[in-house]
Coordinates of C-alpha atoms in Angstrom, one line a residue:
Chain T
X1119 CA 2.1 16.0 -22.4
X1120 CA 1.0 12.4 -22.1
X1121 CA -2.6 11.6 -21.6
X1122 CA -3.5 8.8 -19.2
X1123 CA -7.1 9.6 -18.7
X1124 CA -8.8 11.8 -21.3
X1125 CA -11.0 14.7 -20.6
X1126 CA -11.4 18.5 -20.2
X1127 CA -11.2 20.7 -17.2
X1128 CA -10.9 24.4 -16.3
X1129 CA -9.9 25.7 -12.9
X1130 CA -7.3 27.1 -10.4
X1131 CA -4.1 25.3 -9.8
X1132 CA -3.2 23.8 -6.4
X1133 CA 0.4 22.7 -6.6
X1134 CA 2.4 20.5 -4.3
X1135 CA 6.1 19.9 -4.6
X1136 CA 5.7 16.7 -2.5
X1137 CA 4.3 13.4 -3.7
X1138 CA 0.8 12.6 -2.4
X1139 CA 0.0 9.4 -0.5
X1140 CA -3.8 9.3 -1.1
X1141 CA -4.4 6.5 1.4
X1142 CA -4.6 7.9 4.9
X1143 CA -3.5 11.4 4.1
X1144 CA -6.4 12.6 2.0
X1145 CA -9.8 12.7 3.7
X1146 CA -12.3 10.5 1.7
X1147 CA -15.2 12.8 2.2
X1148 CA -13.7 16.3 2.2
X1149 CA -10.6 15.9 0.1
X1150 CA -8.5 17.7 2.8
X1151 CA -4.9 16.6 3.3
X1152 CA -4.1 15.6 6.9
X1153 CA -0.4 14.8 6.8
X1154 CA 1.3 17.6 8.7
X1155 CA 4.6 16.8 7.1
X1156 CA 3.0 17.6 3.7
X1157 CA 3.2 21.0 2.0
X1158 CA -0.5 20.9 1.3
X1159 CA -1.4 20.1 4.9
X1160 CA -4.9 21.4 5.8
X1161 CA -5.7 22.2 2.1
X1162 CA -8.6 20.8 0.2
X1163 CA -8.0 19.3 -3.2
X1164 CA -11.7 19.6 -4.1
X1165 CA -12.4 21.3 -7.5
X1166 CA -8.9 22.4 -8.2
X1167 CA -6.4 21.4 -10.9
X1168 CA -4.1 19.4 -8.7
X1169 CA -0.5 19.5 -9.8
X1170 CA 1.9 17.3 -7.9
X1171 CA 5.0 15.2 -8.7
X1172 CA 3.4 11.7 -8.4
X1173 CA 1.3 9.5 -6.1
X1174 CA 3.1 7.3 -3.5
X1175 CA 2.3 4.7 -0.9
X1176 CA -0.4 2.1 -0.6
X1177 CA -2.2 0.7 -3.6
X1178 CA -5.5 1.3 -1.9
X1179 CA -5.0 5.0 -2.6
X1180 CA -6.9 4.4 -5.9
X1181 CA -10.1 3.8 -3.8
X1182 CA -9.5 7.1 -2.1
X1183 CA -9.5 8.8 -5.5
X1184 CA -12.7 7.0 -6.4
X1185 CA -14.3 7.9 -3.0
X1186 CA -13.5 11.7 -3.2
X1187 CA -15.0 11.7 -6.7
X1188 CA -18.2 9.9 -5.4
X1189 CA -18.3 12.5 -2.5
X1190 CA -17.9 15.4 -4.9
X1191 CA -14.6 16.4 -3.3
X1192 CA -12.3 15.4 -6.2
X1193 CA -9.9 17.6 -8.1
X1194 CA -11.2 18.7 -11.6
X1195 CA -8.0 17.2 -13.1
X1196 CA -4.6 16.0 -12.0
X1197 CA -1.3 16.9 -13.6
X1198 CA 1.8 14.9 -12.6
X1199 CA 5.5 14.8 -13.4
X1200 CA 5.5 11.0 -13.2
X1201 CA 2.7 8.5 -13.6
X1202 CA 2.1 5.9 -10.9
X1203 CA -0.5 3.2 -10.9
X1204 CA -2.4 4.4 -7.8
X1205 CA -3.2 7.7 -9.4
X1206 CA -3.6 6.4 -13.0
X1207 CA -6.1 3.7 -12.1
X1208 CA -8.0 5.8 -9.5
X1209 CA -8.5 8.5 -12.1
X1210 CA -9.4 5.9 -14.8
X1211 CA -12.2 4.6 -12.7
X1212 CA -13.3 8.0 -11.4
X1213 CA -13.0 9.6 -14.8
X1214 CA -10.8 12.4 -13.6
X1215 CA -8.6 13.7 -16.5
X1216 CA -4.9 12.9 -15.8
X1217 CA -1.8 13.9 -17.8
X1218 CA 1.9 13.9 -17.2
X1219 CA 4.1 16.8 -18.2
X1220 CA 7.8 17.5 -18.6
X1221 CA 9.9 18.8 -15.7
X1222 CA 10.1 22.3 -17.3
X1223 CA 6.3 22.5 -17.7
X1224 CA 5.9 21.3 -14.1
X1225 CA 8.3 24.0 -12.8
X1226 CA 6.4 26.7 -14.7
X1227 CA 3.0 25.9 -13.1
X1228 CA 2.3 27.7 -9.8
X1229 CA -0.5 27.6 -7.2
X1230 CA -3.3 30.1 -8.0
X1231 CA -2.8 30.0 -11.8
X1232 CA -5.9 29.5 -13.9
X1233 CA -5.6 26.6 -16.3
X1234 CA -7.6 24.9 -18.9
X1235 CA -6.8 21.4 -19.9
X1236 CA -8.1 19.6 -23.0
X1237 CA -6.6 16.2 -23.7
X1238 CA -8.4 15.9 -27.2
X1239 CA -6.3 18.8 -28.5
X1240 CA -3.3 18.0 -26.2
X1241 CA -3.5 21.5 -24.8
X1242 CA -2.8 23.1 -21.4
X1243 CA -3.7 26.8 -21.6
X1244 CA -2.8 29.4 -19.0
X1245 CA -5.4 32.1 -18.6
Chain L
X21 CA 0.1 0.0 -26.1
X22 CA -0.7 -2.6 -28.8
X23 CA -3.9 -4.6 -28.1
X24 CA -4.9 -7.8 -29.9
X25 CA -8.1 -7.8 -31.8
X26 CA -9.9 -9.6 -29.0
X27 CA -8.5 -7.1 -26.4
X28 CA -9.7 -4.2 -28.6
X29 CA -13.2 -5.6 -28.8
X30 CA -13.3 -6.1 -25.0
X31 CA -12.2 -2.4 -24.6
X32 CA -15.0 -1.4 -26.9
X33 CA -17.5 -3.1 -24.7
X34 CA -18.2 -6.1 -26.9
X35 CA -17.5 -8.6 -24.0
X36 CA -19.7 -6.7 -21.5
X37 CA -19.4 -3.8 -19.1
X38 CA -17.1 -5.5 -16.6
X39 CA -14.6 -6.5 -19.2
X40 CA -14.7 -3.0 -20.7
X41 CA -14.0 -1.4 -17.3
X42 CA -11.2 -3.9 -16.6
X43 CA -9.6 -3.2 -19.9
X44 CA -10.0 0.6 -19.5
X45 CA -8.0 0.3 -16.2
X46 CA -5.4 -1.9 -17.8
X47 CA -5.0 0.5 -20.6
X48 CA -4.5 3.5 -18.3
X49 CA -2.0 1.4 -16.3
X50 CA -0.2 0.4 -19.5
X51 CA 0.0 4.1 -20.7
X52 CA 1.2 5.2 -17.3
X53 CA 4.0 2.7 -17.4
X54 CA 4.9 2.7 -21.1
X55 CA 3.8 -0.9 -21.7
X56 CA 3.8 -2.2 -25.2
X57 CA 1.4 -5.1 -24.6
X58 CA -0.6 -7.1 -22.1
X59 CA 0.8 -10.4 -20.8
X60 CA -0.8 -13.3 -18.8
X61 CA -0.4 -13.4 -15.1
X62 CA -0.9 -16.5 -12.8
X63 CA -1.8 -14.9 -9.5
X64 CA -3.4 -11.7 -8.3
X65 CA -3.4 -10.3 -4.8
X66 CA -6.0 -7.6 -4.1
X67 CA -6.0 -4.7 -1.8
X68 CA -9.1 -2.6 -1.0
X69 CA -10.7 -4.9 1.5
X70 CA -10.9 -2.8 4.7
X71 CA -14.1 -0.7 4.9
X72 CA -12.0 1.9 6.8
X73 CA -10.0 2.5 3.6
X74 CA -12.4 2.0 0.8
X75 CA -15.5 3.6 2.4
X76 CA -19.0 3.6 1.1
X77 CA -18.0 4.3 -2.5
X78 CA -15.8 1.2 -2.5
X79 CA -18.3 -1.0 -0.8
X80 CA -21.0 0.0 -3.4
X81 CA -18.6 -0.4 -6.3
X82 CA -17.7 -4.0 -5.2
X83 CA -21.3 -4.9 -4.5
X84 CA -22.3 -3.8 -8.0
X85 CA -19.6 -5.5 -9.9
X86 CA -19.8 -8.7 -7.9
X87 CA -23.2 -9.3 -9.5
X88 CA -21.3 -10.1 -12.8
X89 CA -17.5 -10.0 -12.3
X90 CA -15.6 -13.2 -11.7
X91 CA -11.8 -13.6 -11.3
X92 CA -10.1 -15.7 -13.9
X93 CA -6.8 -16.5 -12.1
X94 CA -5.8 -17.5 -8.5
X95 CA -6.7 -14.4 -6.5
X96 CA -6.0 -13.7 -2.9
X97 CA -6.9 -10.9 -0.6
X98 CA -5.6 -8.3 1.9
X99 CA -6.7 -8.0 5.5
X100 CA -10.1 -6.5 6.3
X101 CA -11.2 -4.4 9.3
X102 CA -11.7 -7.0 12.0
X103 CA -11.3 -10.6 13.1
X104 CA -14.6 -12.2 12.5
X105 CA -14.3 -14.5 15.5
X106 CA -14.1 -11.7 18.1
X107 CA -15.6 -8.6 16.3
X108 CA -18.2 -8.3 19.1
X109 CA -15.5 -7.5 21.7
X110 CA -14.3 -4.3 20.0
X111 CA -17.4 -2.0 20.0
X112 CA -17.4 -1.4 16.3
X113 CA -20.6 0.1 15.1
X114 CA -23.2 -2.0 13.2
X115 CA -22.7 0.0 10.0
X116 CA -19.0 -0.8 10.0
X117 CA -19.7 -4.5 10.6
X118 CA -22.4 -4.8 7.9
X119 CA -20.4 -2.8 5.3
X120 CA -17.3 -4.9 6.0
X121 CA -19.3 -8.1 5.7
X122 CA -20.7 -6.9 2.4
X123 CA -17.2 -6.3 1.1
X124 CA -16.1 -9.8 2.2
X125 CA -19.2 -11.3 0.5
X126 CA -18.6 -9.4 -2.7
X127 CA -15.0 -10.7 -3.0
X128 CA -16.1 -14.3 -2.2
X129 CA -18.9 -14.0 -4.8
X130 CA -16.3 -13.0 -7.4
X131 CA -14.3 -16.2 -6.6
X132 CA -11.5 -14.6 -4.5
X133 CA -9.8 -16.8 -1.9
X134 CA -10.6 -15.0 1.5
X135 CA -7.1 -15.1 2.8
X136 CA -7.3 -11.7 4.5
X137 CA -3.5 -11.4 4.7
X138 CA -0.9 -8.9 3.6
X139 CA 1.8 -11.6 3.5
X140 CA 0.7 -13.9 0.7
X141 CA 4.3 -14.7 0.1
X142 CA 4.5 -16.5 3.5
X143 CA 1.2 -18.3 3.5
X144 CA 0.9 -19.6 -0.1
X145 CA 3.3 -21.7 -2.2
X146 CA 5.6 -19.5 -4.3
X147 CA 5.3 -20.2 -8.1
X148 CA 8.4 -20.9 -10.1
X149 CA 11.1 -18.2 -10.6
X150 CA 10.1 -15.5 -13.0
X151 CA 6.3 -16.1 -12.8
X152 CA 4.3 -13.0 -13.6
X153 CA 1.9 -12.0 -10.8
X154 CA -0.1 -8.9 -9.9
X155 CA 0.3 -7.9 -6.2
X156 CA -1.5 -4.8 -5.1
X157 CA -0.3 -4.9 -1.5
X158 CA 2.8 -2.8 -1.6
X159 CA 5.0 -4.8 0.9
X160 CA 4.0 -8.0 -0.9
X161 CA 4.9 -6.6 -4.3
X162 CA 8.3 -5.6 -3.1
X163 CA 8.8 -8.9 -1.4
X164 CA 7.7 -10.8 -4.5
X165 CA 10.2 -8.9 -6.7
X166 CA 13.1 -8.7 -4.3
X167 CA 13.0 -12.0 -2.4
X168 CA 10.8 -14.5 -4.2
X169 CA 12.0 -14.1 -7.8
X170 CA 8.5 -13.3 -9.0
X171 CA 7.6 -10.3 -11.3
X172 CA 5.0 -7.7 -10.5
X173 CA 4.6 -4.0 -10.8
X174 CA 3.5 -2.2 -7.7
X175 CA -0.1 -2.6 -8.7
X176 CA -2.9 -0.4 -7.5
X177 CA -6.1 -1.8 -6.0
X178 CA -7.9 -1.4 -9.3
X179 CA -5.1 -2.6 -11.6
X180 CA -4.8 -5.8 -9.6
X181 CA -8.6 -6.3 -9.6
X182 CA -8.7 -5.7 -13.4
X183 CA -5.8 -8.1 -13.8
X184 CA -7.6 -10.7 -11.7
X185 CA -10.7 -10.4 -13.9
X186 CA -8.9 -10.4 -17.2
X187 CA -5.9 -12.6 -16.3
X188 CA -3.4 -10.2 -17.8
X189 CA -1.3 -7.2 -16.9
X190 CA 0.6 -4.5 -18.9
X191 CA 4.1 -5.6 -19.7
X192 CA 6.1 -2.7 -18.3
X193 CA 8.6 -1.5 -15.8
X194 CA 9.4 -4.2 -13.2
X195 CA 7.9 -7.0 -15.3
X196 CA 10.9 -6.4 -17.6
X197 CA 14.5 -6.0 -16.5
X198 CA 15.2 -2.9 -14.5
X199 CA 18.4 -1.1 -13.7
X200 CA 18.2 1.3 -10.7
X201 CA 19.8 4.7 -11.0
X202 CA 20.6 4.9 -7.3
X203 CA 22.6 2.9 -4.8
X204 CA 22.0 3.1 -1.1
X205 CA 24.9 2.1 1.0
X206 CA 23.8 0.7 4.4
X207 CA 26.1 2.1 7.1
X208 CA 24.2 1.5 10.2
X209 CA 25.8 -1.1 12.5
X210 CA 24.0 -3.9 14.3
X211 CA 20.6 -3.3 12.5
X212 CA 17.4 -4.9 13.9
X213 CA 14.0 -5.1 12.2
X214 CA 13.2 -1.5 13.0
X215 CA 16.5 -0.3 11.3
X216 CA 15.5 -2.3 8.2
X217 CA 12.1 -0.7 8.2
X218 CA 13.6 2.7 8.4
X219 CA 16.1 1.8 5.6
X220 CA 13.1 0.7 3.5
X221 CA 11.3 4.0 4.2
X222 CA 14.4 6.0 3.3
X223 CA 14.9 3.9 0.1
X224 CA 11.3 4.4 -0.9
X225 CA 11.6 8.1 -0.7
X226 CA 14.6 8.4 -2.9
X227 CA 14.2 5.5 -5.3
X228 CA 12.4 5.3 -8.6
X229 CA 11.0 1.9 -9.5
X230 CA 13.9 0.0 -7.9
X231 CA 17.0 0.7 -5.9
X232 CA 20.4 -1.0 -5.4
X233 CA 21.3 -1.7 -1.8
X234 CA 24.9 -2.4 -0.8
X235 CA 26.6 -3.1 2.5
X236 CA 23.9 -5.5 3.9
X237 CA 24.7 -8.7 5.7
X238 CA 22.3 -11.7 5.8
X239 CA 18.8 -10.7 6.8
X240 CA 16.2 -12.8 8.5
X241 CA 12.6 -13.0 7.4
X242 CA 11.4 -10.3 9.8
X243 CA 14.0 -7.9 8.6
X244 CA 13.1 -8.5 4.9
X245 CA 9.5 -7.9 5.7
X246 CA 10.2 -4.8 7.7
X247 CA 12.2 -3.4 4.8
X248 CA 9.5 -4.1 2.3
X249 CA 6.8 -2.6 4.6
X250 CA 8.8 0.6 5.0
X251 CA 9.6 1.0 1.4
X252 CA 6.0 0.4 0.3
X253 CA 4.8 3.1 2.6
X254 CA 7.0 6.0 1.4
X255 CA 7.4 5.6 -2.3
X256 CA 6.7 4.1 -5.7
X257 CA 9.7 1.8 -5.6
X258 CA 8.9 -1.9 -5.8
X259 CA 12.2 -3.7 -5.8
X260 CA 15.4 -4.0 -3.9
X261 CA 18.4 -5.2 -5.9
X262 CA 21.3 -6.3 -3.8
X263 CA 24.2 -4.8 -5.8
X264 CA 26.8 -2.1 -5.7
X265 CA 25.5 -0.4 -8.8
X266 CA 27.7 0.7 -11.7
X267 CA 29.8 3.8 -11.8
X268 CA 27.2 6.2 -13.1
X269 CA 24.8 5.2 -10.4
X270 CA 24.2 7.9 -7.8
X271 CA 25.4 6.7 -4.3
X272 CA 23.8 7.7 -1.1
X273 CA 24.6 6.5 2.4
X274 CA 22.0 5.4 4.9
X275 CA 23.9 6.3 8.1
X276 CA 23.0 7.1 11.8
X277 CA 22.0 10.6 10.8
X278 CA 19.6 9.5 8.0
X279 CA 18.1 6.9 10.3
X280 CA 17.5 9.5 13.0
X281 CA 15.7 11.7 10.4
X282 CA 13.3 8.8 9.6
X283 CA 12.8 8.0 13.3
X284 CA 12.1 11.7 14.1
X285 CA 9.5 11.9 11.3
X286 CA 7.6 8.8 12.5
X287 CA 8.1 8.6 16.2
X288 CA 5.7 11.1 17.8
X289 CA 5.3 9.8 21.4
X290 CA 7.5 8.8 24.3
X291 CA 5.3 5.8 25.2
X292 CA 2.2 4.0 24.0
X293 CA -1.0 2.9 25.7
X294 CA -1.2 -0.2 23.5
X295 CA 1.5 -2.3 21.8
X296 CA 0.7 -3.6 18.3
X297 CA 2.8 -6.2 16.5
X298 CA 2.3 -7.1 12.9
X299 CA 2.2 -4.7 9.9
X300 CA 2.8 -6.7 7.7
X301 CA 1.2 -9.5 9.7
X302 CA 3.4 -11.9 11.6
X303 CA 4.3 -15.3 10.1
X304 CA 4.8 -18.6 11.9
X305 CA 8.5 -18.1 12.5
X306 CA 7.9 -14.7 14.1
X307 CA 5.2 -16.1 16.3
X308 CA 7.6 -18.9 17.3
X309 CA 10.3 -16.3 18.2
X310 CA 7.8 -14.1 20.0
X311 CA 6.6 -17.1 22.0
X312 CA 10.2 -17.9 23.1
X313 CA 11.0 -14.3 23.9
X314 CA 7.9 -14.2 26.2
X315 CA 8.7 -17.4 28.1
X316 CA 7.9 -16.6 31.7
X317 CA 7.2 -12.9 31.0
X318 CA 3.9 -11.0 30.6
X319 CA 3.0 -7.7 29.0
X320 CA 2.3 -4.8 31.4
X321 CA -0.2 -3.4 29.0
X322 CA -2.4 -4.4 26.2
X323 CA -0.6 -6.0 23.3
X324 CA -2.3 -6.8 20.0
X325 CA -0.7 -9.4 17.7
X326 CA -1.9 -9.5 14.1
X327 CA -1.4 -12.6 12.0
X328 CA -3.1 -14.4 9.1
X329 CA -5.8 -16.9 10.0
X330 CA -3.8 -19.8 8.5
X331 CA -0.9 -18.9 10.7
X332 CA -3.2 -18.6 13.7
X333 CA -4.4 -22.2 13.1
X334 CA -0.9 -23.5 12.8
X335 CA 0.2 -21.6 15.9
X336 CA -2.7 -23.0 17.8
X337 CA -1.8 -26.6 17.0
X338 CA 1.7 -26.1 18.2
X339 CA 0.5 -24.4 21.4
X340 CA 2.0 -20.9 20.6
X341 CA -1.4 -19.1 20.9
X342 CA -2.0 -20.4 24.5
X343 CA 1.5 -19.2 25.5
X344 CA 1.0 -15.8 23.9
X345 CA -2.4 -15.4 25.5
X346 CA -0.9 -16.3 28.8
X347 CA 1.6 -13.5 28.3
X348 CA -1.3 -11.1 27.8
X349 CA -1.4 -10.9 24.0
X350 CA -4.7 -10.4 22.1
X351 CA -4.4 -12.5 18.9
X352 CA -6.2 -11.1 15.9
X353 CA -6.5 -12.6 12.4
X354 CA -8.1 -11.3 9.2
X355 CA -7.0 -7.8 10.0
X356 CA -3.7 -5.8 10.5
X357 CA -2.2 -3.0 12.6
X358 CA -2.2 -0.8 9.6
X359 CA -5.4 1.2 9.3
X360 CA -7.3 -1.0 11.7
X361 CA -10.5 0.6 13.0
X362 CA -9.9 -1.3 16.2
X363 CA -7.4 1.4 17.3
X364 CA -8.8 4.9 17.3
X365 CA -8.1 8.3 18.7
X366 CA -11.1 8.3 21.1
X367 CA -9.7 5.3 23.0
X368 CA -5.9 5.4 22.4
X369 CA -3.5 8.3 22.6
X370 CA -0.4 6.5 21.4
X371 CA 0.7 3.1 20.2
X372 CA 4.0 1.4 20.6
X373 CA 5.0 -0.6 17.6
X374 CA 8.1 -1.8 15.7
X375 CA 6.3 -1.4 12.3
X376 CA 7.2 1.5 10.1
X377 CA 4.2 0.9 7.9
X378 CA 1.9 0.6 10.9
X379 CA 3.4 3.8 12.4
X380 CA 2.8 5.8 9.3
X381 CA -0.8 4.9 8.8
X382 CA -1.8 4.9 12.5
X383 CA -0.5 8.4 12.7
X384 CA -1.8 9.8 9.4
X385 CA -5.0 7.9 9.1
X386 CA -6.1 7.1 12.6
X387 CA -4.6 10.2 14.2
X388 CA -2.9 8.1 16.9
X389 CA 0.6 9.0 18.0
X390 CA 3.3 6.4 17.7
X391 CA 6.2 5.3 19.8
X392 CA 8.6 3.4 17.6
X393 CA 10.8 0.6 19.2
X394 CA 12.4 -2.6 18.1
X395 CA 10.8 -5.8 19.2
X396 CA 13.6 -6.6 21.7
X397 CA 13.2 -3.1 23.2
X398 CA 9.4 -3.6 23.4
X399 CA 9.9 -6.9 25.3
X400 CA 12.5 -5.4 27.6
X401 CA 10.5 -2.3 28.5
X402 CA 6.9 -3.5 28.4
X403 CA 7.0 -6.9 30.0
X404 CA 7.8 -8.3 33.4

């Protein structure tokens, strides 16, 4: 596990196997995904541990992450396979814990699992 | 990432809150990209200007930091939500206008050049080969790396802003040498700008930080821009390398079938109510071409043409704008097809465009359907 933005979080996993383009496909107010080609179409990312491969698309997506945090619709933490700058810097400014994990770990996490993340002790615990 | 003693103290907050924030962002960026240090940059290009995309949270953030933050290198700026000269004609609400003006004002206060363009590589002089820059606009980052011999990562809105303030960026991925692990073989015959946009979109989906492209003939400016715009929309890739790739490189064909897949994903309407040209915005060459294609012809419906203000001024002097207006074009500067609040679901069901980037964001962000066509098809079908 690599820590990009430090912090602690506990919650239920919402996992996507598709990358997320935060700009334009995540509603700034509600955190609902509006891209009907996406496997999380219609889902809200509010208050979940959001697990997805990586962020893609426009650089302004970082502002979307900052906005959903300001509107209390942000995930509790994000876990990615690969780090990209949109997600890293959006989480850095919004103070959303962000880590990257190995492909094996990524495969083992499923939607609906309860997770606790603590970057100080470098731990992801399954409950 | 190693920091110098001075950088460490800035991160601890000893040089003030703004520097601390900027360094925190640069450190997260550096960790995300396995950087070993920060290096100086000479030019930053910022995204995060359109109120439509950054919202109230963004507007307040910029308003707050602009009280103290100042950029320390040449810094240019992406398009905003409207053309300030004719904003009154578009029925935007007062809240949008005042928030957008506040964003404009915050950037100007910080010392940013109000270029409002997504094609800085066409409207500013390109620094010498190998110069480190920090471009947040995705098509511009790809263009800088692939066609202008500059070096930038595909920055985020915040990493480019932090770099503009500090004058440095993490030394990682595309700032160093990069060897792609995938080669795309271009197999589509007689490509036009739309084909190149689709190729870019395809490459962005499968590439990592950079991709090899083989089988391409000479491209013109419009085709290069279309490819960069497409790639920036779909992926994290920020460089095309025009090479066959070595033997352990994975090889993938971009053929008629793959092209049809991209077209089917983005084309959601048979025809549009409005035509939009420019995402990325059009440069002077493209305006010149468009003017000659429209000689003696007029659009049968509304056609919005998006270009940078500096290009509009040049085009005006040459007489192109008069000719375009005669043909029924609405000319807009300071803003762009992509994510423009000037096109919304209440007024428009579908848009005809040749821009892959515009198509993706119009559909996903504005909820407007898209009819994708090349420029020559647009002129053929939509003018008389």
